[in-house]
mmCIF file of C-alpha atoms in Angstrom:
data_model
loop_
_atom_site.group_PDB
_atom_site.id
_atom_site.type_symbol
_atom_site.label_atom_id
_atom_site.label_comp_id
_atom_site.label_asym_id
_atom_site.label_seq_id
_atom_site.Cartn_x
_atom_site.Cartn_y
_atom_site.Cartn_z
ATOM 1 C CA UNK A 94 27.040 19.674 16.795
ATOM 2 C CA UNK A 95 25.151 19.608 13.485
ATOM 3 C CA UNK A 96 25.521 15.827 13.288
ATOM 4 C CA UNK A 97 24.161 15.439 16.822
ATOM 5 C CA UNK A 98 21.149 17.603 15.936
ATOM 6 C CA UNK A 99 20.423 15.528 12.820
ATOM 7 C CA UNK A 100 20.656 12.306 14.828
ATOM 8 C CA UNK A 101 18.314 13.757 17.461
ATOM 9 C CA UNK A 102 15.777 14.806 14.828
ATOM 10 C CA UNK A 103 15.933 11.407 13.136
ATOM 11 C CA UNK A 104 15.458 9.668 16.470
ATOM 12 C CA UNK A 105 12.479 11.892 17.293
ATOM 13 C CA UNK A 106 10.829 11.204 13.925
ATOM 14 C CA UNK A 107 11.471 7.460 14.195
ATOM 15 C CA UNK A 108 10.066 7.354 17.727
ATOM 16 C CA UNK A 109 6.883 9.137 16.697
ATOM 17 C CA UNK A 110 6.513 6.978 13.579
ATOM 18 C CA UNK A 111 6.796 3.931 15.823
ATOM 19 C CA UNK A 112 4.111 5.356 18.094
ATOM 20 C CA UNK A 113 1.780 5.596 15.091
ATOM 21 C CA UNK A 114 2.163 1.915 14.247
ATOM 22 C CA UNK A 115 0.066 -0.751 15.904
ATOM 23 C CA UNK A 116 2.476 -3.216 17.515
ATOM 24 C CA UNK A 117 2.602 -6.666 15.895
ATOM 25 C CA UNK A 118 0.083 -9.126 17.286
ATOM 26 C CA UNK A 119 1.519 -11.382 19.963
ATOM 27 C CA UNK A 120 -0.329 -14.716 20.248
ATOM 28 C CA UNK A 121 -1.275 -15.737 23.755
ATOM 29 C CA UNK A 122 -1.643 -19.319 25.064
ATOM 30 C CA UNK A 123 -4.819 -20.859 23.683
ATOM 31 C CA UNK A 124 -5.416 -17.787 21.514
ATOM 32 C CA UNK A 125 -3.106 -18.192 18.545
ATOM 33 C CA UNK A 126 -5.509 -16.514 16.107
ATOM 34 C CA UNK A 127 -6.618 -13.000 17.047
ATOM 35 C CA UNK A 128 -10.258 -12.248 17.753
ATOM 36 C CA UNK A 129 -11.610 -8.954 16.408
ATOM 37 C CA UNK A 130 -15.011 -7.610 17.443
ATOM 38 C CA UNK A 131 -16.666 -4.691 15.625
ATOM 39 C CA UNK A 132 -19.598 -3.258 17.551
ATOM 40 C CA UNK A 133 -22.711 -1.441 16.369
ATOM 41 C CA UNK A 134 -25.567 0.353 18.063
ATOM 42 C CA UNK A 135 -28.820 -0.932 16.577
ATOM 43 C CA UNK A 136 -30.484 2.472 16.515
ATOM 44 C CA UNK A 137 -27.857 4.036 14.283
ATOM 45 C CA UNK A 138 -24.197 3.290 13.417
ATOM 46 C CA UNK A 139 -22.084 4.918 10.708
ATOM 47 C CA UNK A 140 -22.084 2.745 7.569
ATOM 48 C CA UNK A 141 -18.430 3.007 6.462
ATOM 49 C CA UNK A 142 -17.075 2.973 10.033
ATOM 50 C CA UNK A 143 -18.762 -0.385 10.659
ATOM 51 C CA UNK A 144 -18.730 -2.186 7.305
ATOM 52 C CA UNK A 145 -15.264 -1.307 6.014
ATOM 53 C CA UNK A 146 -13.274 -2.768 8.949
ATOM 54 C CA UNK A 147 -15.445 -5.883 8.864
ATOM 55 C CA UNK A 148 -15.001 -6.303 5.110
ATOM 56 C CA UNK A 149 -11.272 -5.609 5.033
ATOM 57 C CA UNK A 150 -10.409 -7.819 7.991
ATOM 58 C CA UNK A 151 -12.563 -10.707 6.822
ATOM 59 C CA UNK A 152 -11.070 -10.601 3.335
ATOM 60 C CA UNK A 153 -7.585 -10.593 4.878
ATOM 61 C CA UNK A 154 -8.292 -13.904 6.674
ATOM 62 C CA UNK A 155 -5.762 -12.959 9.379
ATOM 63 C CA UNK A 156 -8.246 -13.067 12.263
ATOM 64 C CA UNK A 157 -11.621 -14.249 13.467
ATOM 65 C CA UNK A 158 -13.850 -11.217 12.929
ATOM 66 C CA UNK A 159 -17.298 -10.801 14.472
ATOM 67 C CA UNK A 160 -19.979 -8.205 13.769
ATOM 68 C CA UNK A 161 -21.703 -7.322 17.048
ATOM 69 C CA UNK A 162 -24.785 -5.279 17.919
ATOM 70 C CA UNK A 163 -25.942 -3.811 21.213
ATOM 71 C CA UNK A 164 -29.325 -5.583 20.956
ATOM 72 C CA UNK A 165 -31.022 -8.325 18.926
ATOM 73 C CA UNK A 166 -32.531 -7.328 15.596
ATOM 74 C CA UNK A 167 -31.519 -5.168 12.617
ATOM 75 C CA UNK A 168 -28.775 -2.542 12.693
ATOM 76 C CA UNK A 169 -29.795 0.762 11.124
ATOM 77 C CA UNK A 170 -26.687 2.080 9.428
ATOM 78 C CA UNK A 171 -26.344 5.799 8.806
ATOM 79 C CA UNK A 172 -26.766 7.347 6.338
ATOM 80 C CA UNK A 173 -28.101 4.191 4.589
ATOM 81 C CA UNK A 174 -28.649 0.396 4.585
ATOM 82 C CA UNK A 175 -29.490 -2.206 7.231
ATOM 83 C CA UNK A 176 -27.578 -5.218 8.537
ATOM 84 C CA UNK A 177 -27.881 -8.163 10.882
ATOM 85 C CA UNK A 178 -25.006 -8.795 13.296
ATOM 86 C CA UNK A 179 -23.403 -12.145 14.122
ATOM 87 C CA UNK A 180 -24.120 -11.749 17.838
ATOM 88 C CA UNK A 181 -25.189 -9.295 20.506
ATOM 89 C CA UNK A 182 -22.801 -7.922 23.115
ATOM 90 C CA UNK A 183 -24.250 -10.264 25.722
ATOM 91 C CA UNK A 184 -23.914 -13.306 23.438
ATOM 92 C CA UNK A 185 -20.280 -12.344 22.816
ATOM 93 C CA UNK A 186 -19.619 -12.158 26.558
ATOM 94 C CA UNK A 187 -20.979 -15.663 27.011
ATOM 95 C CA UNK A 188 -19.043 -17.174 24.089
ATOM 96 C CA UNK A 189 -15.748 -15.344 24.697
ATOM 97 C CA UNK A 190 -15.329 -14.591 28.409
ATOM 98 C CA UNK A 191 -11.624 -13.934 27.794
ATOM 99 C CA UNK A 192 -12.595 -10.976 25.588
ATOM 100 C CA UNK A 193 -11.467 -9.774 22.179
ATOM 101 C CA UNK A 194 -7.910 -9.005 21.130
ATOM 102 C CA UNK A 195 -9.131 -5.981 19.160
ATOM 103 C CA UNK A 196 -12.354 -4.039 19.659
ATOM 104 C CA UNK A 197 -13.421 -1.648 16.880
ATOM 105 C CA UNK A 198 -15.874 1.124 17.796
ATOM 106 C CA UNK A 199 -17.565 3.132 14.995
ATOM 107 C CA UNK A 200 -19.410 6.432 15.315
ATOM 108 C CA UNK A 201 -22.895 5.835 16.733
ATOM 109 C CA UNK A 202 -26.020 7.879 17.370
ATOM 110 C CA UNK A 203 -25.761 7.813 21.163
ATOM 111 C CA UNK A 204 -22.185 7.962 22.424
ATOM 112 C CA UNK A 205 -23.431 7.755 26.032
ATOM 113 C CA UNK A 206 -25.261 4.420 25.676
ATOM 114 C CA UNK A 207 -24.655 2.782 29.100
ATOM 115 C CA UNK A 208 -24.620 -0.792 27.787
ATOM 116 C CA UNK A 209 -22.162 0.084 25.040
ATOM 117 C CA UNK A 210 -19.856 1.959 27.426
ATOM 118 C CA UNK A 211 -19.875 -0.899 29.945
ATOM 119 C CA UNK A 212 -18.926 -3.390 27.224
ATOM 120 C CA UNK A 213 -16.055 -1.215 25.996
ATOM 121 C CA UNK A 214 -14.693 -0.763 29.523
ATOM 122 C CA UNK A 215 -14.899 -4.526 30.106
ATOM 123 C CA UNK A 216 -13.027 -5.355 26.903
ATOM 124 C CA UNK A 217 -10.336 -2.762 27.620
ATOM 125 C CA UNK A 218 -9.883 -4.177 31.129
ATOM 126 C CA UNK A 219 -9.477 -7.665 29.627
ATOM 127 C CA UNK A 220 -6.599 -6.364 27.505
ATOM 128 C CA UNK A 221 -8.204 -5.567 24.137
ATOM 129 C CA UNK A 222 -6.651 -2.987 21.871
ATOM 130 C CA UNK A 223 -9.531 -0.543 21.370
ATOM 131 C CA UNK A 224 -9.887 1.197 18.004
ATOM 132 C CA UNK A 225 -12.211 4.178 17.584
ATOM 133 C CA UNK A 226 -13.129 4.829 13.957
ATOM 134 C CA UNK A 227 -13.982 8.464 13.172
ATOM 135 C CA UNK A 228 -16.233 9.791 15.955
ATOM 136 C CA UNK A 229 -16.204 6.434 17.641
ATOM 137 C CA UNK A 230 -13.599 8.376 19.612
ATOM 138 C CA UNK A 231 -16.484 10.194 21.337
ATOM 139 C CA UNK A 232 -17.691 6.836 22.651
ATOM 140 C CA UNK A 233 -14.198 6.029 23.889
ATOM 141 C CA UNK A 234 -14.101 9.387 25.635
ATOM 142 C CA UNK A 235 -17.390 8.679 27.375
ATOM 143 C CA UNK A 236 -15.993 5.280 28.391
ATOM 144 C CA UNK A 237 -13.093 7.055 30.111
ATOM 145 C CA UNK A 238 -10.354 5.738 27.831
ATOM 146 C CA UNK A 239 -8.924 9.068 26.671
ATOM 147 C CA UNK A 240 -7.497 10.518 29.896
ATOM 148 C CA UNK A 241 -4.021 11.793 29.029
ATOM 149 C CA UNK A 242 -3.965 9.779 25.803
ATOM 150 C CA UNK A 243 -3.029 10.886 22.311
ATOM 151 C CA UNK A 244 -6.062 10.712 20.005
ATOM 152 C CA UNK A 245 -7.769 12.165 16.959
ATOM 153 C CA UNK A 246 -11.230 12.211 15.345
ATOM 154 C CA UNK A 247 -13.321 13.666 12.521
ATOM 155 C CA UNK A 248 -12.383 17.282 11.745
ATOM 156 C CA UNK A 249 -16.006 18.372 12.218
ATOM 157 C CA UNK A 250 -16.112 17.292 15.874
ATOM 158 C CA UNK A 251 -12.873 19.034 16.841
ATOM 159 C CA UNK A 252 -14.444 21.674 19.080
ATOM 160 C CA UNK A 253 -16.768 19.152 20.714
ATOM 161 C CA UNK A 254 -13.810 16.888 21.448
ATOM 162 C CA UNK A 255 -11.807 19.750 22.942
ATOM 163 C CA UNK A 256 -14.751 20.801 25.109
ATOM 164 C CA UNK A 257 -15.862 17.363 26.260
ATOM 165 C CA UNK A 258 -12.464 15.720 26.738
ATOM 166 C CA UNK A 259 -9.941 18.500 27.450
ATOM 167 C CA UNK A 260 -7.461 16.156 29.145
ATOM 168 C CA UNK A 261 -6.964 14.095 25.975
ATOM 169 C CA UNK A 262 -3.903 15.024 23.900
ATOM 170 C CA UNK A 263 -5.641 15.818 20.614
ATOM 171 C CA UNK A 264 -3.544 15.380 17.471
ATOM 172 C CA UNK A 265 -4.028 17.176 14.157
ATOM 173 C CA UNK A 266 -2.995 16.123 10.659
ATOM 174 C CA UNK A 267 -3.024 12.424 11.437
ATOM 175 C CA UNK A 268 -5.152 9.835 9.677
ATOM 176 C CA UNK A 269 -4.821 7.664 12.767
ATOM 177 C CA UNK A 270 -3.072 7.889 16.119
ATOM 178 C CA UNK A 271 -1.823 4.983 18.229
ATOM 179 C CA UNK A 272 -1.232 5.345 21.965
ATOM 180 C CA UNK A 273 -0.505 1.996 23.563
ATOM 181 C CA UNK A 274 -3.616 -0.175 23.306
ATOM 182 C CA UNK A 275 -5.667 2.715 21.932
ATOM 183 C CA UNK A 276 -6.029 3.673 18.265
ATOM 184 C CA UNK A 277 -8.245 6.465 16.933
ATOM 185 C CA UNK A 278 -8.789 7.741 13.408
ATOM 186 C CA UNK A 279 -9.806 10.886 11.582
ATOM 187 C CA UNK A 280 -12.956 11.145 9.440
ATOM 188 C CA UNK A 281 -15.073 8.492 7.743
ATOM 189 C CA UNK A 282 -12.745 7.564 4.872
ATOM 190 C CA UNK A 283 -9.929 6.792 7.348
ATOM 191 C CA UNK A 284 -11.689 3.487 8.082
ATOM 192 C CA UNK A 285 -10.002 1.879 5.058
ATOM 193 C CA UNK A 286 -6.339 2.805 5.747
ATOM 194 C CA UNK A 287 -6.813 2.178 9.489
ATOM 195 C CA UNK A 288 -8.162 -1.296 8.731
ATOM 196 C CA UNK A 289 -5.147 -1.992 6.518
ATOM 197 C CA UNK A 290 -2.876 -0.851 9.369
ATOM 198 C CA UNK A 291 -4.539 -3.436 11.607
ATOM 199 C CA UNK A 292 -4.103 -6.133 8.939
ATOM 200 C CA UNK A 293 -0.425 -5.178 8.806
ATOM 201 C CA UNK A 294 -0.084 -5.504 12.593
ATOM 202 C CA UNK A 295 -1.633 -8.973 12.542
ATOM 203 C CA UNK A 296 -0.597 -10.421 9.185
ATOM 204 C CA UNK A 297 2.459 -8.411 8.148
ATOM 205 C CA UNK A 298 3.287 -5.771 5.533
ATOM 206 C CA UNK A 299 3.070 -8.079 2.505
ATOM 207 C CA UNK A 300 -0.464 -9.155 3.399
ATOM 208 C CA UNK A 301 -1.555 -5.539 3.934
ATOM 209 C CA UNK A 302 0.054 -4.393 0.677
ATOM 210 C CA UNK A 303 -1.611 -7.139 -1.368
ATOM 211 C CA UNK A 304 -4.987 -6.277 0.119
ATOM 212 C CA UNK A 305 -4.407 -2.542 -0.383
ATOM 213 C CA UNK A 306 -3.818 -3.125 -4.096
ATOM 214 C CA UNK A 307 -7.186 -4.860 -4.367
ATOM 215 C CA UNK A 308 -8.895 -1.794 -2.912
ATOM 216 C CA UNK A 309 -6.821 0.693 -4.902
ATOM 217 C CA UNK A 310 -5.009 2.063 -1.843
ATOM 218 C CA UNK A 311 -1.401 3.132 -2.342
ATOM 219 C CA UNK A 312 -0.822 4.693 1.082
ATOM 220 C CA UNK A 313 -2.268 3.688 4.438
ATOM 221 C CA UNK A 314 0.239 5.606 6.552
ATOM 222 C CA UNK A 315 -0.923 8.046 9.257
ATOM 223 C CA UNK A 316 0.000 11.060 7.107
ATOM 224 C CA UNK A 317 -3.024 13.281 6.560
ATOM 225 C CA UNK A 318 -4.030 16.931 6.280
ATOM 226 C CA UNK A 319 -7.136 17.211 8.439
ATOM 227 C CA UNK A 320 -6.859 20.997 8.710
ATOM 228 C CA UNK A 321 -7.653 21.495 5.028
ATOM 229 C CA UNK A 322 -11.206 20.222 5.518
ATOM 230 C CA UNK A 323 -14.129 22.499 6.346
ATOM 231 C CA UNK A 324 -17.641 23.194 5.143
ATOM 232 C CA UNK A 325 -17.324 26.962 5.036
ATOM 233 C CA UNK A 326 -20.213 29.170 4.022
ATOM 234 C CA UNK A 327 -20.500 27.364 0.673
ATOM 235 C CA UNK A 328 -20.868 23.983 2.342
ATOM 236 C CA UNK A 329 -23.560 25.094 4.765
ATOM 237 C CA UNK A 330 -25.447 26.944 2.036
ATOM 238 C CA UNK A 331 -25.237 23.907 -0.262
ATOM 239 C CA UNK A 332 -26.489 21.559 2.466
ATOM 240 C CA UNK A 333 -29.358 23.890 3.355
ATOM 241 C CA UNK A 334 -30.289 24.493 -0.285
ATOM 242 C CA UNK A 335 -30.247 20.789 -1.111
ATOM 243 C CA UNK A 336 -32.276 19.916 1.975
ATOM 244 C CA UNK A 337 -34.903 22.569 1.353
ATOM 245 C CA UNK A 338 -35.273 21.805 -2.365
ATOM 246 C CA UNK A 339 -37.853 19.097 -1.671
ATOM 247 C CA UNK A 340 -38.900 18.929 -5.316
ATOM 248 C CA UNK A 341 -35.361 17.857 -6.211
ATOM 249 C CA UNK A 342 -35.030 15.022 -3.689
ATOM 250 C CA UNK A 343 -34.476 11.509 -5.068
ATOM 251 C CA UNK A 344 -34.625 7.964 -3.757
ATOM 252 C CA UNK A 345 -32.493 5.184 -5.252
ATOM 253 C CA UNK A 346 -32.309 1.419 -4.876
ATOM 254 C CA UNK A 347 -28.951 -0.313 -4.710
ATOM 255 C CA UNK A 348 -29.295 -3.990 -5.732
ATOM 256 C CA UNK A 349 -27.746 -6.398 -3.242
ATOM 257 C CA UNK A 350 -26.385 -9.585 -4.807
ATOM 258 C CA UNK A 351 -24.766 -12.506 -3.010
ATOM 259 C CA UNK A 352 -20.991 -12.063 -2.795
ATOM 260 C CA UNK A 353 -20.899 -8.301 -3.499
ATOM 261 C CA UNK A 354 -17.923 -6.229 -2.321
ATOM 262 C CA UNK A 355 -19.224 -4.632 0.868
ATOM 263 C CA UNK A 356 -16.277 -2.206 1.174
ATOM 264 C CA UNK A 357 -16.840 -0.652 -2.252
ATOM 265 C CA UNK A 358 -20.609 -0.569 -1.774
ATOM 266 C CA UNK A 359 -20.335 1.115 1.624
ATOM 267 C CA UNK A 360 -18.108 3.902 0.282
ATOM 268 C CA UNK A 361 -20.345 4.525 -2.741
ATOM 269 C CA UNK A 362 -23.647 4.475 -0.856
ATOM 270 C CA UNK A 363 -22.289 6.609 1.978
ATOM 271 C CA UNK A 364 -21.278 9.255 -0.554
ATOM 272 C CA UNK A 365 -24.646 9.352 -2.339
ATOM 273 C CA UNK A 366 -26.589 9.420 0.924
ATOM 274 C CA UNK A 367 -24.707 12.534 2.118
ATOM 275 C CA UNK A 368 -25.826 14.887 -0.655
ATOM 276 C CA UNK A 369 -28.885 16.119 1.289
ATOM 277 C CA UNK A 370 -30.797 15.336 -1.911
ATOM 278 C CA UNK A 371 -30.665 11.560 -2.262
ATOM 279 C CA UNK A 372 -31.672 8.564 -0.175
ATOM 280 C CA UNK A 373 -30.412 5.042 -0.880
ATOM 281 C CA UNK A 374 -32.171 1.786 0.074
ATOM 282 C CA UNK A 375 -30.959 -1.789 -0.265
ATOM 283 C CA UNK A 376 -32.900 -3.868 -2.807
ATOM 284 C CA UNK A 377 -33.148 -7.657 -2.537
ATOM 285 C CA UNK A 378 -35.783 -10.364 -2.244
ATOM 286 C CA UNK A 379 -34.300 -11.674 0.999
ATOM 287 C CA UNK A 380 -31.284 -11.129 3.270
ATOM 288 C CA UNK A 381 -28.071 -11.140 1.230
ATOM 289 C CA UNK A 382 -24.578 -12.211 2.290
ATOM 290 C CA UNK A 383 -21.654 -10.104 1.059
ATOM 291 C CA UNK A 384 -18.182 -11.308 0.042
ATOM 292 C CA UNK A 385 -17.043 -10.891 3.636
ATOM 293 C CA UNK A 386 -19.963 -12.864 5.016
ATOM 294 C CA UNK A 387 -21.922 -9.849 6.277
ATOM 295 C CA UNK A 388 -25.702 -10.130 6.181
ATOM 296 C CA UNK A 389 -27.479 -7.144 4.645
ATOM 297 C CA UNK A 390 -31.244 -6.768 4.936
ATOM 298 C CA UNK A 391 -33.630 -5.756 2.122
ATOM 299 C CA UNK A 392 -35.711 -2.581 2.318
ATOM 300 C CA UNK A 393 -38.802 -1.306 0.514
ATOM 301 C CA UNK A 394 -36.964 -0.376 -2.682
ATOM 302 C CA UNK A 395 -38.567 -2.399 -5.509
ATOM 303 C CA UNK A 396 -40.198 0.571 -7.249
ATOM 304 C CA UNK A 397 -37.160 2.858 -7.054
ATOM 305 C CA UNK A 398 -34.666 3.583 -9.859
ATOM 306 C CA UNK A 399 -31.364 1.815 -9.384
ATOM 307 C CA UNK A 400 -28.325 3.757 -8.309
ATOM 308 C CA UNK A 401 -25.732 3.782 -11.115
ATOM 309 C CA UNK A 402 -22.720 1.801 -9.902
ATOM 310 C CA UNK A 403 -19.177 1.885 -11.330
ATOM 311 C CA UNK A 404 -17.098 -1.261 -11.789
ATOM 312 C CA UNK A 405 -13.613 -0.666 -10.431
ATOM 313 C CA UNK A 406 -11.872 -1.162 -7.113
ATOM 314 C CA UNK A 407 -13.133 0.512 -3.940
ATOM 315 C CA UNK A 408 -11.311 3.835 -4.305
ATOM 316 C CA UNK A 409 -11.972 4.049 -8.034
ATOM 317 C CA UNK A 410 -15.662 3.533 -7.342
ATOM 318 C CA UNK A 411 -15.674 6.213 -4.659
ATOM 319 C CA UNK A 412 -14.016 8.631 -7.088
ATOM 320 C CA UNK A 413 -16.544 7.705 -9.785
ATOM 321 C CA UNK A 414 -19.425 8.194 -7.355
ATOM 322 C CA UNK A 415 -18.176 11.644 -6.382
ATOM 323 C CA UNK A 416 -17.832 12.554 -10.063
ATOM 324 C CA UNK A 417 -21.385 11.332 -10.730
ATOM 325 C CA UNK A 418 -22.635 13.396 -7.779
ATOM 326 C CA UNK A 419 -20.976 16.479 -9.260
ATOM 327 C CA UNK A 420 -22.597 15.794 -12.630
ATOM 328 C CA UNK A 421 -26.046 15.274 -11.117
ATOM 329 C CA UNK A 422 -26.110 17.869 -8.338
ATOM 330 C CA UNK A 423 -23.184 20.193 -9.026
ATOM 331 C CA UNK A 424 -19.584 20.578 -7.914
ATOM 332 C CA UNK A 425 -20.484 22.257 -4.574
ATOM 333 C CA UNK A 426 -22.411 19.122 -3.570
ATOM 334 C CA UNK A 427 -19.438 16.923 -4.470
ATOM 335 C CA UNK A 428 -17.235 19.092 -2.253
ATOM 336 C CA UNK A 429 -19.827 18.927 0.529
ATOM 337 C CA UNK A 430 -19.838 15.128 0.409
ATOM 338 C CA UNK A 431 -16.039 14.840 0.226
ATOM 339 C CA UNK A 432 -15.691 17.116 3.266
ATOM 340 C CA UNK A 433 -18.135 14.984 5.262
ATOM 341 C CA UNK A 434 -16.158 11.873 4.321
ATOM 342 C CA UNK A 435 -12.888 13.713 5.080
ATOM 343 C CA UNK A 436 -11.678 12.473 1.715
ATOM 344 C CA UNK A 437 -9.484 13.891 -1.013
ATOM 345 C CA UNK A 438 -8.374 12.131 -4.174
ATOM 346 C CA UNK A 439 -5.187 10.002 -3.994
ATOM 347 C CA UNK A 440 -3.278 12.491 -6.142
ATOM 348 C CA UNK A 441 -4.049 15.384 -3.807
ATOM 349 C CA UNK A 442 -3.537 13.189 -0.757
ATOM 350 C CA UNK A 443 0.009 12.286 -1.842
ATOM 351 C CA UNK A 444 0.941 15.960 -2.084
ATOM 352 C CA UNK A 445 -0.572 16.615 1.340
ATOM 353 C CA UNK A 446 1.272 13.658 2.833
ATOM 354 C CA UNK A 447 4.597 15.036 1.609
ATOM 355 C CA UNK A 448 3.734 18.432 3.055
ATOM 356 C CA UNK A 449 2.759 16.853 6.395
ATOM 357 C CA UNK A 450 6.098 15.050 6.521
ATOM 358 C CA UNK A 451 7.799 18.435 6.390
ATOM 359 C CA UNK A 452 5.431 20.582 8.444
ATOM 360 C CA UNK A 453 4.055 18.097 10.979
ATOM 361 C CA UNK A 454 6.684 15.382 11.451
#
């Protein structure tokens, strides 16, 4: 009896673990190399949600990866920086009538944008695996893709998700959740491990592991402790105090040089721009192309002091940026930023992952 129970538990755990993995890419006739489209809303799209998947997947070289925008012209990334996409949604339709193999949807300003929702529904109907990064899941909900599906999102939007999409099967304590051709992730920092999971599905474990080492990532599994994150009274008071202390607000320039690591830059800038005390603008003489071939646009930043930048891998630089924020603005502001990013240090994350394996298998 005990042996049967153990076997049943092991089978249950293995089945759920399999559910959390993206299935390996299966080439189709005339489409041997996968096509990945990452879409942005020009008015405002979350910086890390958009740039990190583009950077990781392009560096992996396992797929053709396109940066798309809803309209022609610059993309205003939030909370900082500007970019130019490779194509608009309409241009993509014309070039690739068969659709994308994978469609990545970041958090955007308007999750009810009719043009964006129509495009997502079209791509899903054509067979794309749709991936919602952070509160990109709200867009997927508005597109009607969450009915009866397992999904997750940023901890901060939990109540909104429950209210707006009550028939979705919301999951806690998961960095990402896979349900058939649908993948959703937790908060902002989940963009990096989720992107590595997609690289693994397309290019295999060895490719994903090699890339993870370059970024300083030791674990890109779905294990996560989303319930530990909150702002609490301290967080709200810190945000309000920082916002209202107008005399203490600062503006920084981040120099953009050809071939820079867009993944590291996105994580660093996103952190600094969430303090409620600092604004970050991209500084360059002309449009600059990153290591992953993304085109970033210069802003009016010539007279601003330069943001101090560390020189490690992506996660080391994020850790260094959070430490610098604590030094400059205080530990409560560092905690405020980390909570917004839904990020904890790798050491603390490994302990939480082990606890999740026991408490939330």
